Amino acid sequence: VRLLSETISTMPLMLYRSNGEGREVASNDPLYRILHDAPNADQTSVEFWEGVMMSLCLWGNAYALKEMIGRRVVALTPLNPQRVVVVREAGRRKYLCRNGVQTITYDEDEIFHVRGFGGGDMGLSTVEYARHTLGGAMATEDTVASLAAKGGRPAGVLTYEGTFKQGEREKMRSAVAEQMSSVNESGGIMVLE
């Protein structure tokens, strides 16, 4: 997370405009100063984008309140992603931001929201996604190792004359397994008709 955040935040962020022949740097646009130099009075661009990248990695979303004078954005103030909930009302996103004991609701036009991968109203945390992926791989590895240690053989075979009705096979297996001490050390009991 630190490596990604520090690397991305030091890369130059430019604002471009179309000029008929392609594009040109829009250095005289008011947003250029906010995005490239300093998004607010307390942070440099590097500090702001480092926080955005950290939020994306850890929570999958980064939020900033658009500070406005009239219709012009004059600053971006970061919001703690752990205190923001995104909901939909009449097809528009609403942002519920907890500020201590108070919850303030913002419209989607008032929030600068960068979503991580995954799409939808909220992005997925890269770290959380990796944790689930690695957890699943580790559980699979443990199961395969356990099966290999037991040789893939059942502890025993129980035969039943006749045909099982629905659910009877499991009941029989459970009842016998409780009484056999070697079940945990082998592959279990095979119940056959």
mmCIF file of C-alpha atoms in Angstrom:
data_model
loop_
_atom_site.group_PDB
_atom_site.id
_atom_site.type_symbol
_atom_site.label_atom_id
_atom_site.label_comp_id
_atom_site.label_asym_id
_atom_site.label_seq_id
_atom_site.Cartn_x
_atom_site.Cartn_y
_atom_site.Cartn_z
ATOM 1 C CA VAL A 1 0.000 0.000 0.000
ATOM 2 C CA ARG A 2 2.799 2.386 0.903
ATOM 3 C CA LEU A 3 4.744 1.634 -2.280
ATOM 4 C CA LEU A 4 1.691 2.162 -4.499
ATOM 5 C CA SER A 5 0.597 5.314 -2.660
ATOM 6 C CA GLU A 6 4.007 6.968 -2.677
ATOM 7 C CA THR A 7 4.720 6.027 -6.295
ATOM 8 C CA ILE A 8 1.384 7.147 -7.758
ATOM 9 C CA SER A 9 1.307 10.377 -5.731
ATOM 10 C CA THR A 10 4.642 11.589 -7.124
ATOM 11 C CA MET A 11 3.638 11.087 -10.752
ATOM 12 C CA PRO A 12 2.675 14.339 -12.490
ATOM 13 C CA LEU A 13 -1.065 14.813 -12.869
ATOM 14 C CA MET A 14 -1.968 17.011 -15.819
ATOM 15 C CA LEU A 15 -5.279 18.461 -16.915
ATOM 16 C CA TYR A 16 -5.806 18.584 -20.668
ATOM 17 C CA ARG A 17 -8.297 20.220 -23.018
ATOM 18 C CA SER A 18 -9.077 19.409 -26.638
ATOM 19 C CA ASN A 19 -7.821 21.972 -29.149
ATOM 20 C CA GLY A 20 -9.081 20.659 -32.498
ATOM 21 C CA GLU A 21 -5.713 19.129 -33.403
ATOM 22 C CA GLY A 22 -5.438 16.962 -30.321
ATOM 23 C CA ARG A 23 -4.946 18.133 -26.772
ATOM 24 C CA GLU A 24 -2.983 20.669 -24.789
ATOM 25 C CA VAL A 25 -2.209 21.178 -21.108
ATOM 26 C CA ALA A 26 -4.947 23.355 -19.586
ATOM 27 C CA SER A 27 -2.642 25.145 -17.142
ATOM 28 C CA ASN A 28 -4.875 28.244 -17.029
ATOM 29 C CA ASP A 29 -7.970 26.237 -15.987
ATOM 30 C CA PRO A 30 -8.828 26.727 -12.259
ATOM 31 C CA LEU A 31 -9.046 22.946 -11.802
ATOM 32 C CA TYR A 32 -5.438 22.555 -12.966
ATOM 33 C CA ARG A 33 -4.147 24.288 -9.830
ATOM 34 C CA ILE A 34 -6.368 22.130 -7.600
ATOM 35 C CA LEU A 35 -5.442 18.791 -9.212
ATOM 36 C CA HIS A 36 -1.797 19.517 -10.028
ATOM 37 C CA ASP A 37 -0.554 21.838 -7.269
ATOM 38 C CA ALA A 38 -2.663 21.863 -4.092
ATOM 39 C CA PRO A 39 -6.202 20.517 -3.722
ATOM 40 C CA ASN A 40 -6.756 22.401 -0.465
ATOM 41 C CA ALA A 41 -5.006 24.788 1.935
ATOM 42 C CA ASP A 42 -3.649 21.957 4.116
ATOM 43 C CA GLN A 43 -2.194 19.543 1.560
ATOM 44 C CA THR A 44 0.124 19.465 -1.386
ATOM 45 C CA SER A 45 -0.905 17.515 -4.450
ATOM 46 C CA VAL A 46 1.482 14.697 -3.457
ATOM 47 C CA GLU A 47 -0.087 14.360 0.012
ATOM 48 C CA PHE A 48 -3.618 14.423 -1.392
ATOM 49 C CA TRP A 49 -3.023 11.782 -4.092
ATOM 50 C CA GLU A 50 -1.080 9.602 -1.661
ATOM 51 C CA GLY A 51 -4.176 9.595 0.571
ATOM 52 C CA VAL A 52 -6.433 8.847 -2.405
ATOM 53 C CA MET A 53 -4.293 5.858 -3.406
ATOM 54 C CA MET A 54 -4.080 4.565 0.166
ATOM 55 C CA SER A 55 -7.877 4.771 0.489
ATOM 56 C CA LEU A 56 -8.312 2.900 -2.797
ATOM 57 C CA CYS A 57 -5.985 0.105 -1.701
ATOM 58 C CA LEU A 58 -7.408 -0.307 1.801
ATOM 59 C CA TRP A 59 -11.102 0.540 1.363
ATOM 60 C CA GLY A 60 -11.654 0.476 -2.411
ATOM 61 C CA ASN A 61 -12.930 4.071 -2.461
ATOM 62 C CA ALA A 62 -11.582 7.578 -1.967
ATOM 63 C CA TYR A 63 -13.809 10.568 -1.241
ATOM 64 C CA ALA A 64 -13.318 14.318 -1.145
ATOM 65 C CA LEU A 65 -15.827 17.070 -0.561
ATOM 66 C CA LYS A 66 -15.913 19.635 -3.371
ATOM 67 C CA GLU A 67 -15.598 23.043 -1.706
ATOM 68 C CA MET A 68 -17.465 25.496 -3.945
ATOM 69 C CA ILE A 69 -17.738 29.222 -4.507
ATOM 70 C CA GLY A 70 -20.781 29.598 -6.695
ATOM 71 C CA ARG A 71 -20.447 26.921 -9.393
ATOM 72 C CA ARG A 72 -16.645 26.786 -9.213
ATOM 73 C CA VAL A 73 -14.681 24.128 -7.312
ATOM 74 C CA VAL A 74 -12.058 25.878 -5.175
ATOM 75 C CA ALA A 75 -10.810 22.954 -3.064
ATOM 76 C CA LEU A 76 -11.071 19.209 -2.470
ATOM 77 C CA THR A 77 -11.243 18.209 1.195
ATOM 78 C CA PRO A 78 -10.580 14.487 1.839
ATOM 79 C CA LEU A 79 -13.214 12.446 3.682
ATOM 80 C CA ASN A 80 -12.465 9.355 5.755
ATOM 81 C CA PRO A 81 -13.697 6.401 3.620
ATOM 82 C CA GLN A 82 -14.624 4.474 6.777
ATOM 83 C CA ARG A 83 -17.182 7.153 7.600
ATOM 84 C CA VAL A 84 -18.900 7.309 4.193
ATOM 85 C CA VAL A 85 -21.833 5.187 3.054
ATOM 86 C CA VAL A 86 -23.106 5.347 -0.542
ATOM 87 C CA VAL A 87 -26.832 4.869 -1.199
ATOM 88 C CA ARG A 88 -29.075 5.318 -4.240
ATOM 89 C CA GLU A 89 -32.126 7.553 -4.216
ATOM 90 C CA ALA A 90 -34.148 8.123 -7.391
ATOM 91 C CA GLY A 91 -31.230 6.911 -9.516
ATOM 92 C CA ARG A 92 -28.688 9.303 -7.978
ATOM 93 C CA ARG A 93 -25.916 8.511 -5.532
ATOM 94 C CA LYS A 94 -26.144 10.037 -2.077
ATOM 95 C CA TYR A 95 -23.202 10.075 0.305
ATOM 96 C CA LEU A 96 -23.930 9.717 4.012
ATOM 97 C CA CYS A 97 -20.909 11.060 5.893
ATOM 98 C CA ARG A 98 -20.646 10.492 9.644
ATOM 99 C CA ASN A 99 -18.960 13.391 11.392
ATOM 100 C CA GLY A 100 -18.802 12.429 15.052
ATOM 101 C CA VAL A 101 -22.432 11.933 16.143
ATOM 102 C CA GLN A 102 -23.871 13.777 13.143
ATOM 103 C CA THR A 103 -24.505 12.329 9.667
ATOM 104 C CA ILE A 104 -24.439 14.736 6.730
ATOM 105 C CA THR A 105 -25.957 13.759 3.372
ATOM 106 C CA TYR A 106 -24.286 14.992 0.179
ATOM 107 C CA ASP A 107 -25.507 14.714 -3.401
ATOM 108 C CA GLU A 108 -23.269 13.046 -6.001
ATOM 109 C CA ASP A 109 -22.440 16.477 -7.472
ATOM 110 C CA GLU A 110 -20.877 17.558 -4.159
ATOM 111 C CA ILE A 111 -18.463 14.630 -3.771
ATOM 112 C CA PHE A 112 -15.329 13.724 -5.711
ATOM 113 C CA HIS A 113 -15.440 9.907 -5.611
ATOM 114 C CA VAL A 114 -12.677 7.681 -6.973
ATOM 115 C CA ARG A 115 -13.758 4.023 -7.074
ATOM 116 C CA GLY A 116 -11.396 1.071 -7.115
ATOM 117 C CA PHE A 117 -11.872 -1.861 -9.454
ATOM 118 C CA GLY A 118 -15.116 -3.790 -9.446
ATOM 119 C CA GLY A 119 -17.604 -1.272 -10.816
ATOM 120 C CA GLY A 120 -20.925 -0.313 -9.281
ATOM 121 C CA ASP A 121 -21.470 2.426 -6.734
ATOM 122 C CA MET A 122 -18.526 1.290 -4.629
ATOM 123 C CA GLY A 123 -15.122 -0.100 -5.551
ATOM 124 C CA LEU A 124 -13.487 -3.169 -4.046
ATOM 125 C CA SER A 125 -10.546 -2.939 -1.690
ATOM 126 C CA THR A 126 -7.466 -4.469 -3.295
ATOM 127 C CA VAL A 127 -6.254 -5.692 0.097
ATOM 128 C CA GLU A 128 -9.648 -7.197 1.031
ATOM 129 C CA TYR A 129 -9.931 -8.895 -2.369
ATOM 130 C CA ALA A 130 -6.417 -10.329 -2.010
ATOM 131 C CA ARG A 131 -7.217 -11.541 1.518
ATOM 132 C CA HIS A 132 -10.264 -13.483 0.287
ATOM 133 C CA THR A 133 -8.363 -14.887 -2.691
ATOM 134 C CA LEU A 134 -5.409 -16.017 -0.578
ATOM 135 C CA GLY A 135 -7.720 -17.374 2.132
ATOM 136 C CA GLY A 136 -9.544 -19.519 -0.436
ATOM 137 C CA ALA A 137 -6.245 -20.787 -1.854
ATOM 138 C CA MET A 138 -4.972 -21.660 1.629
ATOM 139 C CA ALA A 139 -8.185 -23.532 2.509
ATOM 140 C CA THR A 140 -7.931 -25.516 -0.733
ATOM 141 C CA GLU A 141 -4.300 -26.340 0.002
ATOM 142 C CA ASP A 142 -5.195 -27.540 3.517
ATOM 143 C CA THR A 143 -7.980 -29.772 2.162
ATOM 144 C CA VAL A 144 -5.724 -31.345 -0.465
ATOM 145 C CA ALA A 145 -2.947 -31.897 2.116
ATOM 146 C CA SER A 146 -5.412 -33.525 4.522
ATOM 147 C CA LEU A 147 -6.767 -35.788 1.801
ATOM 148 C CA ALA A 148 -3.237 -36.762 0.735
ATOM 149 C CA ALA A 149 -2.232 -37.483 4.341
ATOM 150 C CA LYS A 150 -5.203 -39.849 4.688
ATOM 151 C CA GLY A 151 -4.328 -41.547 1.425
ATOM 152 C CA GLY A 152 -7.747 -40.702 0.030
ATOM 153 C CA ARG A 153 -9.046 -43.914 1.624
ATOM 154 C CA PRO A 154 -12.182 -44.263 3.698
ATOM 155 C CA ALA A 155 -11.809 -45.487 7.296
ATOM 156 C CA GLY A 156 -14.286 -48.181 6.535
ATOM 157 C CA VAL A 157 -17.177 -49.277 4.406
ATOM 158 C CA LEU A 158 -20.669 -49.823 5.747
ATOM 159 C CA THR A 159 -23.087 -51.715 3.517
ATOM 160 C CA TYR A 160 -26.839 -51.690 3.806
ATOM 161 C CA GLU A 161 -29.184 -54.216 2.259
ATOM 162 C CA GLY A 162 -31.841 -52.310 0.422
ATOM 163 C CA THR A 163 -32.140 -48.771 -0.891
ATOM 164 C CA PHE A 164 -31.690 -45.577 1.141
ATOM 165 C CA LYS A 165 -34.486 -43.080 1.273
ATOM 166 C CA GLN A 166 -33.626 -39.392 1.084
ATOM 167 C CA GLY A 167 -31.381 -38.325 3.987
ATOM 168 C CA GLU A 168 -30.942 -41.848 5.450
ATOM 169 C CA ARG A 169 -27.413 -42.273 4.072
ATOM 170 C CA GLU A 170 -26.182 -39.137 5.917
ATOM 171 C CA LYS A 171 -27.915 -40.158 9.154
ATOM 172 C CA MET A 172 -26.262 -43.577 8.988
ATOM 173 C CA ARG A 173 -22.831 -42.080 8.277
ATOM 174 C CA SER A 174 -23.150 -39.604 11.171
ATOM 175 C CA ALA A 175 -24.334 -42.218 13.640
ATOM 176 C CA VAL A 176 -21.462 -44.594 12.875
ATOM 177 C CA ALA A 177 -18.839 -41.832 12.657
ATOM 178 C CA GLU A 178 -19.594 -40.714 16.229
ATOM 179 C CA GLN A 179 -18.728 -44.161 17.537
ATOM 180 C CA MET A 180 -15.502 -44.653 15.567
ATOM 181 C CA SER A 181 -12.426 -43.008 17.057
ATOM 182 C CA SER A 182 -10.297 -43.407 13.912
ATOM 183 C CA VAL A 183 -12.573 -41.269 11.716
ATOM 184 C CA ASN A 184 -10.574 -38.082 12.272
ATOM 185 C CA GLU A 185 -7.390 -39.813 11.233
ATOM 186 C CA SER A 186 -8.690 -41.204 7.971
ATOM 187 C CA GLY A 187 -10.897 -40.329 5.071
ATOM 188 C CA GLY A 188 -14.224 -40.995 6.762
ATOM 189 C CA ILE A 189 -16.767 -43.761 6.272
ATOM 190 C CA MET A 190 -18.163 -44.835 2.934
ATOM 191 C CA VAL A 191 -21.824 -45.844 3.179
ATOM 192 C CA LEU A 192 -23.050 -48.076 0.337
ATOM 193 C CA GLU A 193 -26.291 -49.792 -0.498
#
